[in-house]
């Protein structure tokens, strides 16, 4: 760390939920290596806490354990957001950070951003400017509001800048740096757990593994897909139909698992062609995605990861905040229609699906770019030549 950086107050880096970890890991690494960036403190809000949603991913991503855990846990959006704010305020008071770094669009991102804004601590938002233009999505509210109060906004795709400018964000605050999630993917791709190992570990006997030499991988967890009994029933029926053509591996998010049980839909997923798994580690998910014939998902990050891996992705939503994955990558937004989803899978089986290309600056160096820029920005704030 350079002389100037040692004199600066630390940076508070916030994570709360699973999709934050793969974005923060490359940042922590890049900040640690950059002489112009002050020390970092990693704060975990505790929004996610199950080992398989949390500590397992920290290990896989070689992310150091958090310096502080606010242990907020689950609750309604209002409860969770308020409780994170209440517990994060004394952390800011204690450390007087030179800035707070938040990533993505989860409740922890907005809650900690709001506290920092009221304390006049600069906010750095990584993955700014993505918009689904669907305000029924809780993440969309988190994105719009976090961007409004951020001082430095790092974007993953060029369209994000236009979205931000339309909302009145100053152009000088916006910096296109690439995608830190893809930094993680490229760093760990070689350590991915082979799909065969995951299938075998999950109890598929060696004699039946042949049937699974081609498979699809599925993740569904958006409230709009899994919180309504009728919607979830229809989606699971569609997956069952697809699985008769192509066996499906489905790691289930705790929200989805709970709703399958609550709505009595267990029978729909009891099939030899559907392998239901608990949430998987990062290296397991990488292995499953990299070897899948198709990935069917409602996740944001997986749309990007499949584009980076060149694996066809069907997004079971009516919109995406990541249009570049459709325009340049392997993603197709299929919506919820049974026939459309079944036909899209059939097309991929026949043709191999979209090949796509790697979007600009998704090259594994976004973390470094952010560290370089942030060092200069912090120096400028303190009127020092970095
Ligand atoms: C959150 C994010 C979402 C992200 C997802 C990834 C928001 C608004 N949503 O949604 O953007 O895609 O994480 O997983 O921040 N639960 C557990 N164990 C845990 C965590 C959660 O069992 O470790 C269960 C609880 O019943 C909880 C429910 O999952 O109520 C939902 O968790 P929550 O953090 O509120 O939102 P996610 O659906 O995970």
Short mmCIF file of C-alpha atoms in Angstrom, two decimals, residues 32-382:
data_model
loop_
_atom_site.label_atom_id
_atom_site.label_comp_id
_atom_site.label_asym_id
_atom_site.label_seq_id
_atom_site.Cartn_x
_atom_site.Cartn_y
_atom_site.Cartn_z
CA UNK A 32 -5.34 -5.71 -1.88
CA UNK A 33 -2.84 -5.66 -4.73
CA UNK A 34 -3.14 -1.98 -5.55
CA UNK A 35 -0.78 0.34 -3.69
CA UNK A 36 -3.15 3.29 -4.07
CA UNK A 37 -6.19 1.62 -2.48
CA UNK A 38 -6.54 1.75 1.31
CA UNK A 39 -7.20 -1.30 3.48
CA UNK A 40 -10.57 -3.02 3.01
CA UNK A 41 -13.00 -4.26 5.65
CA UNK A 42 -15.46 -6.87 4.47
CA UNK A 43 -18.91 -6.49 6.03
CA UNK A 44 -21.48 -9.29 5.66
CA UNK A 45 -25.04 -8.26 6.46
CA UNK A 46 -26.12 -11.86 7.11
CA UNK A 47 -28.99 -11.66 4.57
CA UNK A 48 -27.93 -15.17 3.49
CA UNK A 49 -26.68 -17.46 6.22
CA UNK A 50 -27.18 -21.16 5.33
CA UNK A 51 -23.81 -22.83 4.78
CA UNK A 52 -24.74 -23.81 1.24
CA UNK A 53 -25.91 -20.25 0.38
CA UNK A 54 -22.98 -18.67 2.13
CA UNK A 55 -19.77 -20.09 3.69
CA UNK A 56 -19.38 -22.78 1.00
CA UNK A 57 -19.27 -20.02 -1.64
CA UNK A 58 -16.74 -18.02 0.37
CA UNK A 59 -14.45 -21.07 0.36
CA UNK A 60 -14.98 -21.81 -3.32
CA UNK A 61 -14.23 -18.20 -4.26
CA UNK A 62 -11.26 -17.97 -1.86
CA UNK A 63 -12.94 -14.95 -0.34
CA UNK A 64 -11.56 -14.14 3.13
CA UNK A 65 -14.08 -14.51 5.95
CA UNK A 66 -15.97 -11.28 6.67
CA UNK A 67 -14.41 -8.91 9.20
CA UNK A 68 -17.90 -8.20 10.52
CA UNK A 69 -21.22 -10.05 10.27
CA UNK A 70 -24.39 -8.11 11.05
CA UNK A 71 -26.40 -11.38 11.23
CA UNK A 72 -29.61 -9.81 10.05
CA UNK A 73 -31.19 -13.01 8.66
CA UNK A 74 -34.47 -13.36 6.77
CA UNK A 75 -37.63 -11.27 6.98
CA UNK A 76 -39.93 -9.11 4.90
CA UNK A 77 -38.24 -6.58 2.65
CA UNK A 78 -39.06 -3.73 5.01
CA UNK A 79 -37.81 -5.63 8.03
CA UNK A 80 -34.65 -6.84 6.33
CA UNK A 81 -33.77 -3.48 4.80
CA UNK A 82 -34.48 -1.57 8.02
CA UNK A 83 -32.61 -4.04 10.19
CA UNK A 84 -29.53 -3.94 7.93
CA UNK A 85 -29.61 -0.12 8.09
CA UNK A 86 -29.93 -0.12 11.85
CA UNK A 87 -26.98 -2.50 12.24
CA UNK A 88 -24.78 -0.91 9.56
CA UNK A 89 -24.95 2.65 10.94
CA UNK A 90 -22.71 1.96 13.97
CA UNK A 91 -20.21 0.25 11.66
CA UNK A 92 -19.87 3.45 9.66
CA UNK A 93 -19.61 5.46 12.87
CA UNK A 94 -16.86 3.18 14.18
CA UNK A 95 -14.76 3.09 11.01
CA UNK A 96 -15.43 6.43 9.25
CA UNK A 97 -14.64 4.75 5.90
CA UNK A 98 -13.28 6.63 2.90
CA UNK A 99 -16.04 4.98 0.86
CA UNK A 100 -18.54 2.12 0.92
CA UNK A 101 -18.43 -0.36 -1.97
CA UNK A 102 -21.70 -2.15 -2.79
CA UNK A 103 -22.35 -4.62 -5.60
CA UNK A 104 -25.42 -5.74 -7.54
CA UNK A 105 -29.03 -5.24 -6.53
CA UNK A 106 -29.94 -7.14 -3.38
CA UNK A 107 -31.56 -5.63 -0.29
CA UNK A 108 -28.17 -5.39 1.44
CA UNK A 109 -26.87 -3.23 -1.43
CA UNK A 110 -29.59 -0.60 -1.06
CA UNK A 111 -29.75 -0.72 2.74
CA UNK A 112 -26.02 -0.08 3.23
CA UNK A 113 -26.00 2.47 0.42
CA UNK A 114 -28.76 4.46 2.13
CA UNK A 115 -26.93 4.53 5.44
CA UNK A 116 -23.74 5.72 3.74
CA UNK A 117 -25.62 8.41 1.80
CA UNK A 118 -27.17 9.84 4.98
CA UNK A 119 -23.74 9.81 6.63
CA UNK A 120 -22.23 11.58 3.61
CA UNK A 121 -19.83 8.70 2.98
CA UNK A 122 -19.15 8.21 -0.76
CA UNK A 123 -20.85 5.17 -2.32
CA UNK A 124 -19.24 3.10 -5.03
CA UNK A 125 -21.74 0.91 -6.91
CA UNK A 126 -20.36 -1.99 -8.93
CA UNK A 127 -22.76 -3.30 -11.61
CA UNK A 128 -24.62 -0.02 -11.91
CA UNK A 129 -27.19 0.97 -14.51
CA UNK A 130 -28.80 -2.39 -15.32
CA UNK A 131 -32.56 -2.00 -15.81
CA UNK A 132 -35.37 -4.48 -16.43
CA UNK A 133 -37.89 -1.59 -16.36
CA UNK A 134 -40.06 -3.92 -14.27
CA UNK A 135 -40.81 -2.31 -10.92
CA UNK A 136 -42.53 -5.46 -9.70
CA UNK A 137 -39.02 -6.88 -9.29
CA UNK A 138 -37.63 -5.93 -5.88
CA UNK A 139 -34.13 -5.78 -7.39
CA UNK A 140 -35.22 -3.09 -9.85
CA UNK A 141 -36.16 -0.79 -6.96
CA UNK A 142 -32.81 -1.55 -5.33
CA UNK A 143 -30.92 -0.77 -8.58
CA UNK A 144 -32.65 2.53 -9.33
CA UNK A 145 -32.32 3.85 -5.79
CA UNK A 146 -28.73 2.70 -5.24
CA UNK A 147 -27.65 4.34 -8.50
CA UNK A 148 -29.35 7.60 -7.53
CA UNK A 149 -27.29 7.91 -4.34
CA UNK A 150 -23.96 6.57 -5.66
CA UNK A 151 -20.93 8.76 -6.26
CA UNK A 152 -19.01 6.35 -8.48
CA UNK A 153 -20.90 3.96 -10.76
CA UNK A 154 -19.08 1.11 -12.50
CA UNK A 155 -20.96 -0.53 -15.37
CA UNK A 156 -20.72 -3.94 -17.06
CA UNK A 157 -22.20 -3.02 -20.45
CA UNK A 158 -22.40 0.19 -22.46
CA UNK A 159 -26.23 0.40 -22.45
CA UNK A 160 -26.12 0.93 -18.68
CA UNK A 161 -24.72 4.43 -19.21
CA UNK A 162 -27.75 5.46 -21.28
CA UNK A 163 -30.09 4.09 -18.61
CA UNK A 164 -28.31 6.14 -15.96
CA UNK A 165 -28.15 9.34 -18.00
CA UNK A 166 -31.91 9.08 -18.61
CA UNK A 167 -32.40 9.02 -14.85
CA UNK A 168 -30.30 12.13 -14.39
CA UNK A 169 -27.10 10.53 -13.11
CA UNK A 170 -24.10 12.72 -13.98
CA UNK A 171 -22.06 11.26 -16.85
CA UNK A 172 -18.77 11.96 -15.07
CA UNK A 173 -19.76 9.50 -12.33
CA UNK A 174 -20.26 6.57 -14.73
CA UNK A 175 -17.36 4.31 -15.74
CA UNK A 176 -17.55 1.31 -18.05
CA UNK A 177 -15.15 -1.27 -16.61
CA UNK A 178 -16.48 -4.72 -17.58
CA UNK A 179 -17.89 -7.47 -15.45
CA UNK A 180 -16.39 -8.55 -12.12
CA UNK A 181 -18.61 -11.64 -12.08
CA UNK A 182 -16.74 -12.80 -15.16
CA UNK A 183 -13.42 -12.12 -13.40
CA UNK A 184 -14.47 -14.80 -10.90
CA UNK A 185 -15.65 -17.16 -13.60
CA UNK A 186 -12.38 -16.96 -15.52
CA UNK A 187 -10.29 -17.21 -12.35
CA UNK A 188 -12.03 -20.40 -11.19
CA UNK A 189 -13.10 -22.06 -14.45
CA UNK A 190 -10.20 -24.53 -14.23
CA UNK A 191 -11.29 -25.64 -10.74
CA UNK A 192 -14.92 -26.38 -11.71
CA UNK A 193 -16.25 -29.67 -10.34
CA UNK A 194 -16.98 -32.04 -13.24
CA UNK A 195 -20.71 -32.61 -13.74
CA UNK A 196 -20.25 -36.39 -13.67
CA UNK A 197 -18.87 -36.12 -10.15
CA UNK A 198 -21.87 -34.06 -9.02
CA UNK A 199 -24.33 -36.49 -10.60
CA UNK A 200 -22.57 -39.49 -9.10
CA UNK A 201 -22.28 -37.85 -5.67
CA UNK A 202 -26.01 -37.15 -5.81
CA UNK A 203 -26.81 -40.82 -5.96
CA UNK A 204 -27.17 -41.49 -9.69
CA UNK A 205 -25.65 -44.95 -10.03
CA UNK A 206 -22.70 -45.42 -12.42
CA UNK A 207 -24.90 -47.69 -14.57
CA UNK A 208 -27.36 -44.82 -15.23
CA UNK A 209 -24.84 -42.02 -15.76
CA UNK A 210 -24.87 -42.72 -19.53
CA UNK A 211 -28.44 -41.43 -19.73
CA UNK A 212 -27.13 -38.15 -18.29
CA UNK A 213 -24.30 -37.59 -20.78
CA UNK A 214 -26.45 -34.71 -22.00
CA UNK A 215 -28.43 -32.70 -19.48
CA UNK A 216 -29.96 -29.30 -18.81
CA UNK A 217 -29.29 -27.27 -15.65
CA UNK A 218 -32.16 -25.35 -14.05
CA UNK A 219 -32.34 -22.65 -11.38
CA UNK A 220 -35.56 -20.88 -10.39
CA UNK A 221 -35.95 -18.63 -7.39
CA UNK A 222 -37.53 -15.29 -8.38
CA UNK A 223 -40.58 -14.50 -6.23
CA UNK A 224 -42.56 -13.86 -9.44
CA UNK A 225 -41.87 -17.45 -10.53
CA UNK A 226 -41.99 -19.40 -7.31
CA UNK A 227 -44.19 -17.55 -4.79
CA UNK A 228 -47.50 -18.17 -6.59
CA UNK A 229 -48.79 -21.76 -6.53
CA UNK A 230 -50.27 -21.67 -10.04
CA UNK A 231 -47.17 -20.15 -11.65
CA UNK A 232 -44.84 -22.57 -9.89
CA UNK A 233 -47.04 -25.55 -10.77
CA UNK A 234 -47.07 -24.54 -14.46
CA UNK A 235 -43.29 -24.06 -14.54
CA UNK A 236 -42.60 -27.38 -12.86
CA UNK A 237 -44.97 -29.12 -15.32
CA UNK A 238 -43.03 -27.54 -18.18
CA UNK A 239 -39.74 -28.72 -16.70
CA UNK A 240 -41.16 -32.20 -16.35
CA UNK A 241 -42.11 -32.24 -20.03
CA UNK A 242 -38.65 -30.94 -21.02
CA UNK A 243 -36.99 -33.58 -18.84
CA UNK A 244 -38.57 -36.35 -20.91
CA UNK A 245 -36.43 -35.07 -23.82
CA UNK A 246 -33.39 -33.96 -21.82
CA UNK A 247 -32.75 -34.88 -18.18
CA UNK A 248 -32.55 -31.85 -15.90
CA UNK A 249 -30.39 -31.09 -12.86
CA UNK A 250 -32.16 -28.61 -10.59
CA UNK A 251 -30.37 -27.11 -7.58
CA UNK A 252 -33.26 -25.67 -5.55
CA UNK A 253 -33.04 -22.32 -3.74
CA UNK A 254 -34.47 -22.54 -0.17
CA UNK A 255 -37.36 -20.26 -1.21
CA UNK A 256 -38.29 -22.61 -4.06
CA UNK A 257 -37.84 -25.75 -1.94
CA UNK A 258 -40.11 -24.28 0.77
CA UNK A 259 -42.79 -23.34 -1.77
CA UNK A 260 -42.75 -26.74 -3.49
CA UNK A 261 -43.48 -28.25 -0.08
CA UNK A 262 -46.00 -25.58 0.97
CA UNK A 263 -48.01 -25.89 -2.26
CA UNK A 264 -47.81 -29.71 -2.25
CA UNK A 265 -46.00 -29.87 -5.62
CA UNK A 266 -43.46 -32.53 -4.64
CA UNK A 267 -45.02 -35.13 -6.97
CA UNK A 268 -44.36 -32.95 -10.00
CA UNK A 269 -40.61 -33.10 -9.45
CA UNK A 270 -40.45 -36.73 -8.40
CA UNK A 271 -39.06 -38.17 -11.62
CA UNK A 272 -35.99 -40.16 -12.70
CA UNK A 273 -35.31 -37.45 -15.26
CA UNK A 274 -35.24 -34.59 -12.75
CA UNK A 275 -32.38 -34.49 -10.31
CA UNK A 276 -33.33 -32.17 -7.46
CA UNK A 277 -30.33 -30.94 -5.49
CA UNK A 278 -29.76 -28.51 -2.62
CA UNK A 279 -28.14 -25.16 -3.56
CA UNK A 280 -24.75 -25.94 -5.06
CA UNK A 281 -21.34 -24.43 -4.42
CA UNK A 282 -19.76 -22.03 -6.89
CA UNK A 283 -17.41 -24.63 -8.37
CA UNK A 284 -20.26 -27.15 -8.70
CA UNK A 285 -22.45 -24.60 -10.48
CA UNK A 286 -19.59 -23.74 -12.81
CA UNK A 287 -19.18 -27.43 -13.67
CA UNK A 288 -22.91 -27.92 -14.25
CA UNK A 289 -23.26 -24.80 -16.41
CA UNK A 290 -20.12 -25.44 -18.45
CA UNK A 291 -21.22 -28.96 -19.36
CA UNK A 292 -24.96 -28.38 -19.78
CA UNK A 293 -26.64 -28.57 -23.18
CA UNK A 294 -28.89 -25.73 -22.05
CA UNK A 295 -29.35 -23.73 -18.86
CA UNK A 296 -32.89 -22.72 -17.90
CA UNK A 297 -32.96 -19.97 -15.29
CA UNK A 298 -34.49 -16.84 -13.84
CA UNK A 299 -31.20 -15.70 -12.28
CA UNK A 300 -29.46 -12.50 -13.36
CA UNK A 301 -25.90 -13.69 -12.93
CA UNK A 302 -26.42 -17.00 -14.69
CA UNK A 303 -27.51 -15.17 -17.85
CA UNK A 304 -24.06 -13.56 -17.86
CA UNK A 305 -22.12 -16.65 -16.85
CA UNK A 306 -23.66 -18.76 -19.62
CA UNK A 307 -22.82 -16.04 -22.14
CA UNK A 308 -19.21 -16.11 -20.94
CA UNK A 309 -19.17 -19.91 -21.15
CA UNK A 310 -20.87 -20.01 -24.58
CA UNK A 311 -23.70 -22.22 -23.27
CA UNK A 312 -27.28 -21.54 -24.50
CA UNK A 313 -29.45 -20.01 -21.79
CA UNK A 314 -33.25 -19.76 -21.65
CA UNK A 315 -34.41 -17.07 -19.24
CA UNK A 316 -37.82 -17.80 -17.77
CA UNK A 317 -38.86 -14.18 -17.37
CA UNK A 318 -40.66 -11.56 -19.44
CA UNK A 319 -37.64 -9.21 -19.48
CA UNK A 320 -33.99 -8.96 -18.64
CA UNK A 321 -31.88 -6.18 -17.14
CA UNK A 322 -28.91 -7.68 -19.00
CA UNK A 323 -29.78 -7.11 -22.68
CA UNK A 324 -26.23 -7.68 -23.85
CA UNK A 325 -26.58 -11.38 -23.02
CA UNK A 326 -29.42 -11.53 -25.59
CA UNK A 327 -27.91 -9.18 -28.19
CA UNK A 328 -24.38 -10.60 -28.12
CA UNK A 329 -24.46 -13.64 -25.88
CA UNK A 330 -26.24 -16.98 -25.72
CA UNK A 331 -29.35 -15.86 -23.83
CA UNK A 332 -32.98 -16.00 -25.01
CA UNK A 333 -35.78 -14.53 -22.89
CA UNK A 334 -38.48 -17.19 -23.28
CA UNK A 335 -41.18 -16.00 -20.91
CA UNK A 336 -43.49 -18.53 -19.29
CA UNK A 337 -45.38 -20.17 -22.13
CA UNK A 338 -45.14 -23.97 -21.90
CA UNK A 339 -45.04 -24.57 -25.65
CA UNK A 340 -42.47 -21.80 -26.21
CA UNK A 341 -40.09 -23.22 -23.60
CA UNK A 342 -40.43 -26.79 -24.86
CA UNK A 343 -39.87 -25.59 -28.46
CA UNK A 344 -36.82 -23.52 -27.46
CA UNK A 345 -35.21 -26.56 -25.82
CA UNK A 346 -36.01 -28.69 -28.86
CA UNK A 347 -34.39 -26.08 -31.11
CA UNK A 348 -31.23 -26.11 -28.97
CA UNK A 349 -31.15 -29.92 -29.11
CA UNK A 350 -31.44 -29.80 -32.91
CA UNK A 351 -29.15 -26.86 -33.71
CA UNK A 352 -26.89 -26.42 -30.66
CA UNK A 353 -28.52 -23.03 -29.95
CA UNK A 354 -27.02 -19.54 -29.93
CA UNK A 355 -23.24 -19.44 -29.97
CA UNK A 356 -22.85 -15.79 -29.05
CA UNK A 357 -19.68 -13.83 -28.49
CA UNK A 358 -17.97 -12.48 -25.40
CA UNK A 359 -19.09 -8.92 -24.60
CA UNK A 360 -16.58 -6.08 -24.49
CA UNK A 361 -14.36 -6.01 -21.39
CA UNK A 362 -15.68 -9.31 -20.00
CA UNK A 363 -12.04 -10.32 -19.92
CA UNK A 364 -11.23 -11.10 -16.29
CA UNK A 365 -9.70 -7.69 -15.54
CA UNK A 366 -12.70 -5.62 -14.38
CA UNK A 367 -11.53 -5.76 -10.73
CA UNK A 368 -8.13 -4.33 -11.69
CA UNK A 369 -9.76 -1.55 -13.72
CA UNK A 370 -11.94 -0.64 -10.76
CA UNK A 371 -8.96 -0.65 -8.37
CA UNK A 372 -6.97 1.60 -10.74
CA UNK A 373 -9.82 4.04 -11.16
CA UNK A 374 -10.85 4.06 -7.50
CA UNK A 375 -7.28 4.76 -6.34
CA UNK A 376 -7.20 7.85 -8.56
CA UNK A 377 -10.69 8.92 -7.51
CA UNK A 378 -9.90 8.66 -3.79
CA UNK A 379 -6.67 10.58 -4.31
CA UNK A 380 -8.55 13.31 -6.16
CA UNK A 381 -11.10 13.55 -3.33
CA UNK A 382 -8.24 14.23 -0.96
#
